[in-house]
PDB file of C-alpha atoms in Angstrom:
ATOM      1  CA  MET A   1     118.520  93.994 125.445  1.00 48.00           C
ATOM      2  CA  ARG A   2     119.111  91.346 122.872  1.00 53.00           C
ATOM      3  CA  GLN A   3     119.658  87.883 124.130  1.00 53.00           C
ATOM      4  CA  ARG A   4     121.967  85.468 122.850  1.00 50.00           C
ATOM      5  CA  GLY A   5     120.374  83.163 120.046  1.00 58.00           C
ATOM      6  CA  ASP A   6     118.093  86.085 118.995  1.00 80.00           C
ATOM      7  CA  HIS A   7     118.835  86.662 115.311  1.00 84.00           C
ATOM      8  CA  LEU A   8     117.704  89.593 113.531  1.00 85.00           C
ATOM      9  CA  THR A   9     114.378  89.920 112.083  1.00 88.00           C
ATOM     10  CA  GLU A  10     113.674  89.930 108.520  1.00 85.00           C
ATOM     11  CA  GLU A  11     112.943  93.651 108.638  1.00 86.00           C
ATOM     12  CA  GLN A  12     116.211  94.127 110.447  1.00 88.00           C
ATOM     13  CA  ILE A  13     118.258  92.448 107.843  1.00 89.00           C
ATOM     14  CA  CYS A  14     116.593  94.599 105.006  1.00 88.00           C
ATOM     15  CA  VAL A  15     117.451  97.722 107.264  1.00 88.00           C
ATOM     16  CA  CYS A  16     121.091  96.576 107.439  1.00 88.00           C
ATOM     17  CA  VAL A  17     121.110  96.024 103.780  1.00 89.00           C
ATOM     18  CA  VAL A  18     119.767  99.429 102.956  1.00 88.00           C
ATOM     19  CA  ASP A  19     121.807 101.243 105.636  1.00 88.00           C
ATOM     20  CA  GLN A  20     123.752  99.361 108.546  1.00 85.00           C
ATOM     21  CA  THR A  21     123.983 102.380 110.564  1.00 87.00           C
ATOM     22  CA  ASP A  22     120.437 102.612 111.056  1.00 87.00           C
ATOM     23  CA  LEU A  23     120.482  99.400 112.961  1.00 85.00           C
ATOM     24  CA  ALA A  24     120.002  99.801 116.711  1.00 86.00           C
ATOM     25  CA  GLU A  25     123.530  99.235 118.534  1.00 87.00           C
ATOM     26  CA  ASP A  26     122.643  95.765 120.145  1.00 87.00           C
ATOM     27  CA  ALA A  27     121.438  94.614 116.699  1.00 87.00           C
ATOM     28  CA  ARG A  28     124.781  95.887 114.995  1.00 87.00           C
ATOM     29  CA  ASP A  29     126.959  93.998 117.842  1.00 87.00           C
ATOM     30  CA  HIS A  30     124.861  90.958 117.234  1.00 89.00           C
ATOM     31  CA  LEU A  31     125.528  91.239 113.511  1.00 87.00           C
ATOM     32  CA  LEU A  32     129.173  91.353 113.962  1.00 88.00           C
ATOM     33  CA  THR A  33     129.214  88.215 116.092  1.00 89.00           C
ATOM     34  CA  CYS A  34     126.506  85.805 114.556  1.00 89.00           C
ATOM     35  CA  PRO A  35     127.250  84.029 111.516  1.00 91.00           C
ATOM     36  CA  VAL A  36     123.721  83.290 110.643  1.00 91.00           C
ATOM     37  CA  CYS A  37     122.542  86.871 110.214  1.00 90.00           C
ATOM     38  CA  ARG A  38     125.773  87.822 108.582  1.00 91.00           C
ATOM     39  CA  ASP A  39     125.009  85.075 105.890  1.00 91.00           C
ATOM     40  CA  ALA A  40     121.203  86.148 105.559  1.00 90.00           C
ATOM     41  CA  LYS A  41     122.469  89.617 105.023  1.00 90.00           C
ATOM     42  CA  ALA A  42     125.084  88.449 102.300  1.00 91.00           C
ATOM     43  CA  THR A  43     122.507  86.336 100.651  1.00 89.00           C
ATOM     44  CA  LEU A  44     120.238  89.221 100.224  1.00 88.00           C
ATOM     45  CA  GLU A  45     122.779  91.322  98.960  1.00 90.00           C
ATOM     46  CA  PHE A  46     123.921  88.533  96.703  1.00 89.00           C
ATOM     47  CA  ASP A  47     120.371  88.318  95.221  1.00 88.00           C
ATOM     48  CA  LEU A  48     119.909  92.125  94.801  1.00 89.00           C
ATOM     49  CA  GLU A  49     123.487  92.316  93.007  1.00 90.00           C
ATOM     50  CA  ARG A  50     122.568  89.187  90.825  1.00 88.00           C
ATOM     51  CA  LEU A  51     119.231  90.819  90.052  1.00 87.00           C
ATOM     52  CA  GLY A  52     121.023  94.128  88.749  1.00 88.00           C
ATOM     53  CA  GLU A  53     123.437  91.964  86.615  1.00 88.00           C
ATOM     54  CA  MET A  54     120.660  90.328  85.027  1.00 86.00           C
ATOM     55  CA  ALA A  55     118.405  93.230  84.341  1.00 86.00           C
ATOM     56  CA  ARG A  56     121.428  95.214  82.971  1.00 85.00           C
ATOM     57  CA  GLY A  57     122.588  92.240  80.978  1.00 84.00           C
ATOM     58  CA  PHE A  58     119.190  91.431  79.178  1.00 82.00           C
ATOM     59  CA  VAL A  59     118.635  95.243  77.940  1.00 80.00           C
ATOM     60  CA  PRO A  60     118.871  94.772  74.395  1.00 78.00           C
ATOM     61  CA  ALA A  61     121.677  96.609  72.412  1.00 77.00           C
ATOM     62  CA  PRO A  62     120.606  99.768  70.857  1.00 74.00           C
ATOM     63  CA  THR A  63     120.119  99.502  67.258  1.00 77.00           C
ATOM     64  CA  LYS A  64     120.574 103.180  66.465  1.00 74.00           C
ATOM     65  CA  LYS A  65     123.097 105.965  67.283  1.00 75.00           C
ATOM     66  CA  ILE A  66     122.166 108.456  69.809  1.00 70.00           C
ATOM     67  CA  GLU A  67     122.597 111.806  68.239  1.00 71.00           C
ATOM     68  CA  ILE A  68     123.171 115.001  70.388  1.00 68.00           C
ATOM     69  CA  PRO A  69     122.732 118.187  68.407  1.00 64.00           C
ATOM     70  CA  LEU A  70     125.411 120.515  68.553  1.00 64.00           C
ATOM     71  CA  LYS A  71     124.768 124.237  69.247  1.00 58.00           C
ATOM     72  CA  LYS A  72     126.297 126.672  66.998  1.00 53.00           C
ATOM     73  CA  SER A  73     129.274 128.493  67.806  1.00 50.00           C
ATOM     74  CA  ARG A  74     131.546 131.020  66.277  1.00 52.00           C
ATOM     75  CA  GLY A  75     134.743 129.348  67.629  1.00 51.00           C
ATOM     76  CA  PHE A  76     137.491 127.577  65.748  1.00 54.00           C
ATOM     77  CA  GLY A  77     136.233 124.272  67.197  1.00 53.00           C
ATOM     78  CA  PHE A  78     132.815 124.490  65.301  1.00 57.00           C
ATOM     79  CA  ARG A  79     134.546 125.108  62.036  1.00 65.00           C
ATOM     80  CA  LEU A  80     137.279 122.450  62.367  1.00 69.00           C
ATOM     81  CA  PRO A  81     135.185 119.653  61.112  1.00 73.00           C
ATOM     82  CA  ALA A  82     134.207 121.896  58.124  1.00 76.00           C
ATOM     83  CA  PHE A  83     137.682 122.619  57.239  1.00 74.00           C
ATOM     84  CA  ALA A  84     138.563 118.903  57.714  1.00 81.00           C
ATOM     85  CA  ALA A  85     135.842 117.844  55.232  1.00 83.00           C
ATOM     86  CA  ALA A  86     137.069 120.486  52.643  1.00 84.00           C
ATOM     87  CA  ALA A  87     140.491 119.321  52.782  1.00 83.00           C
ATOM     88  CA  ALA A  88     139.476 115.787  52.649  1.00 84.00           C
ATOM     89  CA  ALA A  89     137.314 116.809  49.546  1.00 84.00           C
ATOM     90  CA  VAL A  90     140.186 118.537  47.933  1.00 82.00           C
ATOM     91  CA  LEU A  91     142.406 115.470  48.361  1.00 81.00           C
ATOM     92  CA  PHE A  92     139.875 113.458  47.200  1.00 78.00           C
ATOM     93  CA  VAL A  93     139.587 115.492  43.845  1.00 78.00           C
ATOM     94  CA  VAL A  94     143.535 115.493  43.508  1.00 75.00           C
ATOM     95  CA  MET A  95     143.720 111.780  44.049  1.00 76.00           C
ATOM     96  CA  PHE A  96     141.109 110.852  41.540  1.00 72.00           C
ATOM     97  CA  TRP A  97     141.224 113.537  39.255  1.00 68.00           C
ATOM     98  CA  GLY A  98     144.239 115.221  39.775  1.00 60.00           C
ATOM     99  CA  PRO A  99     146.408 113.546  37.109  1.00 59.00           C
ATOM    100  CA  GLY A 100     143.983 114.846  34.530  1.00 57.00           C
ATOM    101  CA  PHE A 101     144.012 118.226  35.423  1.00 56.00           C
ATOM    102  CA  PHE A 102     147.418 118.901  37.051  1.00 53.00           C
ATOM    103  CA  SER A 103     149.833 116.766  34.944  1.00 54.00           C
ATOM    104  CA  ASP A 104     151.203 117.212  31.722  1.00 54.00           C
ATOM    105  CA  GLY A 105     150.230 113.714  30.602  1.00 52.00           C
ATOM    106  CA  SER A 106     146.883 114.331  29.345  1.00 52.00           C
ATOM    107  CA  LYS A 107     148.038 117.643  27.664  1.00 53.00           C
ATOM    108  CA  GLN A 108     150.923 115.582  26.047  1.00 55.00           C
ATOM    109  CA  GLU A 109     148.346 112.942  25.036  1.00 56.00           C
ATOM    110  CA  GLY A 110     146.140 115.835  23.602  1.00 54.00           C
ATOM    111  CA  THR A 111     149.146 117.228  21.636  1.00 57.00           C
ATOM    112  CA  ASN A 112     150.078 113.668  20.233  1.00 60.00           C
ATOM    113  CA  SER A 113     146.451 113.161  18.819  1.00 59.00           C
ATOM    114  CA  LEU A 114     146.262 116.718  17.361  1.00 61.00           C
ATOM    115  CA  SER A 115     149.784 116.056  15.384  1.00 70.00           C
ATOM    116  CA  GLN A 116     148.854 112.673  14.341  1.00 73.00           C
ATOM    117  CA  SER A 117     145.344 114.241  12.867  1.00 76.00           C
ATOM    118  CA  ASP A 118     147.576 116.863  11.201  1.00 79.00           C
ATOM    119  CA  SER A 119     150.345 114.628   9.451  1.00 79.00           C
ATOM    120  CA  ASP A 120     147.185 112.435   8.248  1.00 81.00           C
ATOM    121  CA  LEU A 121     145.971 115.471   6.743  1.00 80.00           C
ATOM    122  CA  TYR A 122     149.179 116.642   5.336  1.00 80.00           C
ATOM    123  CA  LEU A 123     149.602 113.150   3.650  1.00 79.00           C
ATOM    124  CA  VAL A 124     146.248 113.390   1.916  1.00 76.00           C
ATOM    125  CA  GLU A 125     147.050 116.938   0.590  1.00 76.00           C
ATOM    126  CA  ASP A 126     150.356 115.849  -0.706  1.00 78.00           C
ATOM    127  CA  ILE A 127     148.557 112.880  -2.254  1.00 74.00           C
ATOM    128  CA  LEU A 128     146.366 115.291  -4.000  1.00 73.00           C
ATOM    129  CA  ASP A 129     148.847 117.589  -4.873  1.00 72.00           C
ATOM    130  CA  GLU A 130     150.850 115.052  -6.844  1.00 70.00           C
ATOM    131  CA  SER A 131     147.852 113.438  -8.494  1.00 66.00           C
ATOM    132  CA  PRO A 132     144.541 115.586  -7.897  1.00 65.00           C
ATOM    133  CA  LEU A 133     142.437 112.808  -9.810  1.00 67.00           C
ATOM    134  CA  PRO A 134     142.346 109.178  -9.642  1.00 66.00           C
ATOM    135  CA  ASP A 135     143.543 107.446 -12.849  1.00 65.00           C
ATOM    136  CA  TYR A 136     140.070 106.571 -13.819  1.00 64.00           C
ATOM    137  CA  TYR A 137     139.143 110.280 -14.142  1.00 66.00           C
ATOM    138  CA  LEU A 138     142.384 111.192 -15.769  1.00 63.00           C
ATOM    139  CA  ASP A 139     141.284 110.405 -19.332  1.00 63.00           C
ATOM    140  CA  ILE A 140     138.531 112.901 -19.083  1.00 63.00           C
ATOM    141  CA  ALA A 141     140.428 115.483 -17.638  1.00 60.00           C
ATOM    142  CA  VAL A 142     142.121 118.427 -19.351  1.00 56.00           C
ATOM    143  CA  ALA A 143     145.541 117.235 -18.112  1.00 54.00           C
ATOM    144  CA  SER A 144     145.420 113.921 -19.810  1.00 53.00           C
ATOM    145  CA  TYR A 145     145.167 115.726 -23.423  1.00 57.00           C
ATOM    146  CA  GLY A 146     148.795 115.530 -24.128  1.00 59.00           C
ATOM    147  CA  TYR A 147     148.497 117.224 -27.627  1.00 62.00           C
ATOM    148  CA  ILE A 148     147.202 120.469 -26.354  1.00 65.00           C
ATOM    149  CA  ASP A 149     150.708 121.757 -25.736  1.00 69.00           C
ATOM    150  CA  ASP A 150     151.916 125.535 -25.758  1.00 71.00           C
ATOM    151  CA  GLU A 151     152.456 125.494 -29.539  1.00 74.00           C
ATOM    152  CA  PHE A 152     149.073 124.375 -30.143  1.00 73.00           C
ATOM    153  CA  LEU A 153     147.471 127.012 -27.962  1.00 71.00           C
ATOM    154  CA  GLU A 154     149.840 129.615 -29.594  1.00 74.00           C
ATOM    155  CA  LEU A 155     148.277 128.460 -32.968  1.00 76.00           C
ATOM    156  CA  ILE A 156     144.861 128.924 -31.570  1.00 74.00           C
ATOM    157  CA  ALA A 157     145.239 132.085 -29.774  1.00 73.00           C
ATOM    158  CA  PRO A 158     148.381 133.984 -30.517  1.00 73.00           C
ATOM    159  CA  ILE A 159     149.832 136.129 -28.051  1.00 68.00           C
ATOM    160  CA  ASP A 160     150.576 139.787 -29.763  1.00 65.00           C
ATOM    161  CA  GLU A 161     153.670 140.969 -28.216  1.00 59.00           C
ATOM    162  CA  PRO A 162     154.886 144.585 -28.872  1.00 55.00           C
ATOM    163  CA  GLY A 163     158.228 143.283 -30.251  1.00 49.00           C
ATOM    164  CA  ASP A 164     156.867 141.012 -32.884  1.00 49.00           C
ATOM    165  CA  THR A 165     155.277 143.993 -35.077  1.00 46.00           C
ATOM    166  CA  VAL A 166     157.891 146.010 -36.823  1.00 42.00           C
TER     167      VAL A 166
ATOM    168  CA  LEU B   1     117.140 102.958  82.720  1.00 76.00           C
ATOM    169  CA  VAL B   2     114.564 103.638  80.340  1.00 80.00           C
ATOM    170  CA  TYR B   3     114.200  99.993  78.848  1.00 81.00           C
ATOM    171  CA  TYR B   4     113.253  98.451  82.305  1.00 78.00           C
ATOM    172  CA  ARG B   5     110.749 100.822  82.648  1.00 81.00           C
ATOM    173  CA  ILE B   6     108.884 100.780  79.232  1.00 79.00           C
ATOM    174  CA  ARG B   7     109.631  97.568  77.978  1.00 76.00           C
ATOM    175  CA  SER B   8     109.770  98.360  74.415  1.00 79.00           C
ATOM    176  CA  ARG B   9     113.205  98.820  72.777  1.00 80.00           C
ATOM    177  CA  MET B  10     112.307 101.029  70.044  1.00 82.00           C
ATOM    178  CA  ASP B  11     110.355 103.352  72.274  1.00 83.00           C
ATOM    179  CA  ALA B  12     113.352 103.163  74.683  1.00 85.00           C
ATOM    180  CA  GLU B  13     115.689 104.300  72.005  1.00 84.00           C
ATOM    181  CA  ASP B  14     113.153 107.272  70.786  1.00 84.00           C
ATOM    182  CA  LEU B  15     112.960 108.333  74.448  1.00 85.00           C
ATOM    183  CA  THR B  16     116.791 108.117  75.075  1.00 86.00           C
ATOM    184  CA  GLN B  17     117.429 110.356  72.197  1.00 86.00           C
ATOM    185  CA  GLU B  18     114.886 112.649  73.578  1.00 84.00           C
ATOM    186  CA  ILE B  19     116.582 112.484  76.943  1.00 87.00           C
ATOM    187  CA  PHE B  20     119.900 113.619  75.497  1.00 84.00           C
ATOM    188  CA  MET B  21     118.310 116.119  73.424  1.00 84.00           C
ATOM    189  CA  GLU B  22     116.684 117.624  76.465  1.00 84.00           C
ATOM    190  CA  MET B  23     119.909 117.448  78.502  1.00 84.00           C
ATOM    191  CA  THR B  24     121.732 119.619  75.904  1.00 83.00           C
ATOM    192  CA  ARG B  25     119.065 122.141  75.840  1.00 83.00           C
ATOM    193  CA  SER B  26     118.772 122.362  79.839  1.00 82.00           C
ATOM    194  CA  LEU B  27     122.395 121.924  80.578  1.00 82.00           C
ATOM    195  CA  GLY B  28     122.716 125.741  81.161  1.00 80.00           C
ATOM    196  CA  ASN B  29     120.266 125.237  84.195  1.00 79.00           C
ATOM    197  CA  LEU B  30     122.454 122.806  85.965  1.00 77.00           C
ATOM    198  CA  ARG B  31     124.124 125.030  88.795  1.00 78.00           C
ATOM    199  CA  ASP B  32     125.989 122.279  90.492  1.00 79.00           C
ATOM    200  CA  SER B  33     127.923 119.913  88.198  1.00 78.00           C
ATOM    201  CA  GLY B  34     128.482 117.571  90.852  1.00 81.00           C
ATOM    202  CA  LYS B  35     124.706 116.734  90.846  1.00 82.00           C
ATOM    203  CA  PHE B  36     124.904 116.182  87.205  1.00 85.00           C
ATOM    204  CA  LYS B  37     123.885 112.290  87.743  1.00 85.00           C
ATOM    205  CA  ALA B  38     120.941 113.137  89.745  1.00 86.00           C
ATOM    206  CA  TRP B  39     119.845 115.935  87.489  1.00 86.00           C
ATOM    207  CA  LEU B  40     120.167 113.449  84.290  1.00 87.00           C
ATOM    208  CA  TYR B  41     118.056 110.764  86.080  1.00 88.00           C
ATOM    209  CA  ARG B  42     115.484 113.372  86.956  1.00 88.00           C
ATOM    210  CA  ILE B  43     115.098 114.341  83.182  1.00 88.00           C
ATOM    211  CA  SER B  44     115.055 110.589  82.386  1.00 89.00           C
ATOM    212  CA  LEU B  45     112.366 109.789  84.912  1.00 88.00           C
ATOM    213  CA  ASN B  46     110.219 112.745  83.778  1.00 88.00           C
ATOM    214  CA  LYS B  47     110.521 111.661  80.311  1.00 87.00           C
ATOM    215  CA  VAL B  48     109.498 108.290  80.906  1.00 86.00           C
ATOM    216  CA  ARG B  49     106.745 109.513  83.135  1.00 85.00           C
ATOM    217  CA  ASP B  50     105.541 111.596  80.201  1.00 86.00           C
ATOM    218  CA  PHE B  51     105.729 108.768  77.885  1.00 85.00           C
ATOM    219  CA  LYS B  52     103.912 106.321  79.950  1.00 83.00           C
ATOM    220  CA  ARG B  53     100.908 109.074  80.500  1.00 83.00           C
ATOM    221  CA  LYS B  54     100.990 109.389  76.783  1.00 81.00           C
ATOM    222  CA  ARG B  55     100.862 105.864  76.175  1.00 80.00           C
ATOM    223  CA  LYS B  56      98.103 105.418  78.503  1.00 76.00           C
ATOM    224  CA  ILE B  57      96.102 107.900  76.662  1.00 78.00           C
ATOM    225  CA  VAL B  58      96.769 106.481  73.380  1.00 75.00           C
ATOM    226  CA  SER B  59      96.074 102.883  74.438  1.00 72.00           C
ATOM    227  CA  PHE B  60      92.684 104.128  76.140  1.00 68.00           C
ATOM    228  CA  PHE B  61      91.341 105.767  73.025  1.00 70.00           C
ATOM    229  CA  ALA B  62      92.981 103.077  70.342  1.00 65.00           C
ATOM    230  CA  ALA B  63      91.622 100.228  72.696  1.00 57.00           C
ATOM    231  CA  SER B  64      95.090  98.287  72.282  1.00 53.00           C
ATOM    232  CA  PRO B  65      97.273  96.773  74.887  1.00 52.00           C
ATOM    233  CA  GLU B  66     100.366  98.453  75.700  1.00 52.00           C
ATOM    234  CA  THR B  67     103.055  97.906  73.199  1.00 52.00           C
ATOM    235  CA  GLN B  68     105.960  95.578  74.196  1.00 54.00           C
ATOM    236  CA  ASP B  69     108.552  93.945  71.923  1.00 55.00           C
ATOM    237  CA  ASP B  70     110.381  90.901  72.016  1.00 52.00           C
ATOM    238  CA  THR B  71     113.589  92.131  71.210  1.00 58.00           C
ATOM    239  CA  SER B  72     116.181  89.800  72.844  1.00 56.00           C
ATOM    240  CA  ALA B  73     119.445  90.835  74.319  1.00 55.00           C
ATOM    241  CA  VAL B  74     121.094  87.435  73.935  1.00 53.00           C
ATOM    242  CA  ASP B  75     121.879  84.978  71.261  1.00 54.00           C
ATOM    243  CA  LEU B  76     118.645  84.661  69.130  1.00 57.00           C
ATOM    244  CA  HIS B  77     119.846  81.448  68.093  1.00 62.00           C
ATOM    245  CA  ASN B  78     119.886  80.091  71.623  1.00 74.00           C
ATOM    246  CA  PRO B  79     116.370  79.241  72.496  1.00 78.00           C
ATOM    247  CA  LEU B  80     117.484  78.489  76.239  1.00 78.00           C
ATOM    248  CA  ASP B  81     118.838  81.782  76.729  1.00 76.00           C
ATOM    249  CA  GLN B  82     115.631  83.244  74.919  1.00 78.00           C
ATOM    250  CA  MET B  83     113.547  81.277  77.470  1.00 81.00           C
ATOM    251  CA  VAL B  84     115.690  82.290  80.540  1.00 80.00           C
ATOM    252  CA  GLU B  85     115.539  86.035  79.516  1.00 81.00           C
ATOM    253  CA  LYS B  86     111.709  85.967  78.963  1.00 82.00           C
ATOM    254  CA  GLU B  87     111.004  84.148  82.284  1.00 83.00           C
ATOM    255  CA  PHE B  88     113.374  86.699  83.935  1.00 83.00           C
ATOM    256  CA  TRP B  89     111.457  89.905  82.439  1.00 83.00           C
ATOM    257  CA  GLN B  90     108.168  88.475  83.292  1.00 83.00           C
ATOM    258  CA  GLN B  91     109.273  87.679  86.852  1.00 83.00           C
ATOM    259  CA  PHE B  92     110.818  90.990  87.271  1.00 85.00           C
ATOM    260  CA  HIS B  93     107.935  92.977  85.934  1.00 84.00           C
ATOM    261  CA  GLY B  94     105.756  90.909  88.044  1.00 84.00           C
ATOM    262  CA  LEU B  95     107.653  91.670  91.188  1.00 84.00           C
ATOM    263  CA  ILE B  96     108.100  95.206  90.557  1.00 85.00           C
ATOM    264  CA  GLN B  97     104.114  95.484  90.197  1.00 86.00           C
ATOM    265  CA  LYS B  98     103.771  94.284  93.589  1.00 87.00           C
ATOM    266  CA  MET B  99     105.591  97.433  94.829  1.00 89.00           C
ATOM    267  CA  SER B 100     104.013 100.795  95.304  1.00 91.00           C
ATOM    268  CA  LYS B 101     105.193 103.737  92.760  1.00 89.00           C
ATOM    269  CA  LYS B 102     107.700 105.265  95.065  1.00 91.00           C
ATOM    270  CA  GLU B 103     108.945 101.863  96.419  1.00 92.00           C
ATOM    271  CA  ARG B 104     109.524 100.680  92.889  1.00 91.00           C
ATOM    272  CA  GLU B 105     111.201 103.957  91.586  1.00 90.00           C
ATOM    273  CA  VAL B 106     113.759 103.855  94.833  1.00 92.00           C
ATOM    274  CA  PHE B 107     114.209  99.953  94.133  1.00 92.00           C
ATOM    275  CA  LEU B 108     115.189 100.305  90.505  1.00 92.00           C
ATOM    276  CA  LEU B 109     117.313 103.340  90.956  1.00 92.00           C
ATOM    277  CA  ARG B 110     119.141 101.778  93.901  1.00 92.00           C
ATOM    278  CA  TYR B 111     119.521  98.213  92.710  1.00 91.00           C
ATOM    279  CA  ILE B 112     119.403  98.122  88.929  1.00 90.00           C
ATOM    280  CA  ASP B 113     120.605 101.859  88.194  1.00 89.00           C
ATOM    281  CA  GLN B 114     122.982 101.516  91.135  1.00 90.00           C
ATOM    282  CA  LEU B 115     122.449 105.130  92.356  1.00 91.00           C
ATOM    283  CA  ARG B 116     123.235 105.869  96.099  1.00 91.00           C
ATOM    284  CA  ILE B 117     120.755 106.775  98.572  1.00 92.00           C
ATOM    285  CA  ARG B 118     121.775 110.333  98.447  1.00 91.00           C
ATOM    286  CA  GLU B 119     121.884 110.473  94.733  1.00 91.00           C
ATOM    287  CA  ILE B 120     118.231 108.900  94.534  1.00 92.00           C
ATOM    288  CA  SER B 121     117.078 111.640  97.063  1.00 92.00           C
ATOM    289  CA  GLU B 122     118.497 114.207  94.879  1.00 89.00           C
ATOM    290  CA  THR B 123     117.035 112.721  91.894  1.00 89.00           C
ATOM    291  CA  LEU B 124     113.426 112.253  93.571  1.00 89.00           C
ATOM    292  CA  ARG B 125     113.679 115.313  95.388  1.00 88.00           C
ATOM    293  CA  SER B 126     112.716 113.666  98.766  1.00 89.00           C
ATOM    294  CA  SER B 127     114.854 112.981 101.990  1.00 92.00           C
ATOM    295  CA  GLU B 128     117.193 110.321 102.459  1.00 91.00           C
ATOM    296  CA  SER B 129     115.208 108.914 105.329  1.00 92.00           C
ATOM    297  CA  ALA B 130     112.052 108.734 103.108  1.00 93.00           C
ATOM    298  CA  VAL B 131     113.830 106.930 100.402  1.00 93.00           C
ATOM    299  CA  LYS B 132     115.309 104.583 103.024  1.00 92.00           C
ATOM    300  CA  THR B 133     111.776 103.952 104.228  1.00 92.00           C
ATOM    301  CA  HIS B 134     110.761 102.902 100.913  1.00 93.00           C
ATOM    302  CA  LEU B 135     113.569 100.883 100.213  1.00 92.00           C
ATOM    303  CA  TYR B 136     113.003  98.508 103.246  1.00 90.00           C
ATOM    304  CA  ARG B 137     109.510  98.121 102.260  1.00 91.00           C
ATOM    305  CA  ALA B 138     110.459  97.169  98.493  1.00 91.00           C
ATOM    306  CA  LEU B 139     113.089  94.800  99.949  1.00 90.00           C
ATOM    307  CA  GLN B 140     110.664  93.179 102.154  1.00 89.00           C
ATOM    308  CA  LYS B 141     108.439  92.541  99.064  1.00 88.00           C
ATOM    309  CA  PHE B 142     111.691  91.186  97.272  1.00 86.00           C
ATOM    310  CA  LYS B 143     112.206  88.842  99.974  1.00 84.00           C
ATOM    311  CA  GLY B 144     108.804  87.803  99.876  1.00 81.00           C
ATOM    312  CA  ALA B 145     109.066  86.469  96.184  1.00 77.00           C
ATOM    313  CA  PRO B 146     111.198  83.218  96.563  1.00 70.00           C
ATOM    314  CA  GLN B 147     110.462  81.827  93.250  1.00 65.00           C
ATOM    315  CA  PHE B 148     111.830  84.994  91.550  1.00 67.00           C
ATOM    316  CA  ARG B 149     115.168  84.747  93.548  1.00 64.00           C
ATOM    317  CA  HIS B 150     115.383  81.012  92.701  1.00 66.00           C
ATOM    318  CA  LEU B 151     115.389  82.161  89.030  1.00 66.00           C
ATOM    319  CA  PHE B 152     118.491  84.098  89.102  1.00 62.00           C
ATOM    320  CA  ARG B 153     120.089  81.969  91.735  1.00 59.00           C
ATOM    321  CA  GLY B 154     119.875  78.928  89.503  1.00 58.00           C
ATOM    322  CA  ASN B 155     121.776  81.106  86.907  1.00 53.00           C
ATOM    323  CA  ALA B 156     124.516  81.884  89.326  1.00 46.00           C
ATOM    324  CA  ILE B 157     127.679  80.289  88.319  1.00 41.00           C
TER     325      ILE B 157
END
């Protein structure tokens, strides 16, 4: 029988911190009425709680990501990320390369450049057609000999036509 | 869980990765989903045990001390915090080294990992009364280290 003034032993305090139901009935009754023993129990509980808090708080943060390998499955759920990735890739191509491939902008630009080169070519052709040689070369060219006309050529090489000989 | 036991951040991260891989591999063997926590802790403790065993063998042949890094969890620019943290871990490991293997295990699981008595008994596959007995003894050793208790009581705000 516990007498008044007899406090719980250190061992009993430890027991009641672990599991109060393991204490003998008279010790439990004493704990309910004795502020000294309740304080001792509360102090030990506080210390243990503080110990846990500090230990958890002083654990360094992880620097790398923990990767859990996924099992291969045939379900749609497994394919969903692949579909999403493919859709994202297509979207990326459309956004960055799309105008070049899908709009008429580049085609128009190509046509414009083609017609420009064509017109340049035609211009050169016209110039050559009108004056095939530069003036410098015209003196030695046949076209520059003005006296060689049709009459002269007829004299040099007459053309015998059937109607002339009677 | 892992870091308190092996005291190396890099190894703790690698080991945690292994634990989760083992978990995904063996998930089919878990019969009662209500015991998932205890089951995961058991895997973790087994991995830690294996790691310690390997490290002991390696350190025996390499004749080098056990690796511990000084990675800090607190602001690296605050030397006071660093000092408190270093002092804490020294005292912490000094304290748990005074306990027997079983006492240490139940003490860490109960007060650091915050498992219930029933969960600890499931994790360690021992009876609840055995767990309690180890806890009483561990607490008596904890109470017998007042300098350690002053360390964190002084930091309590």
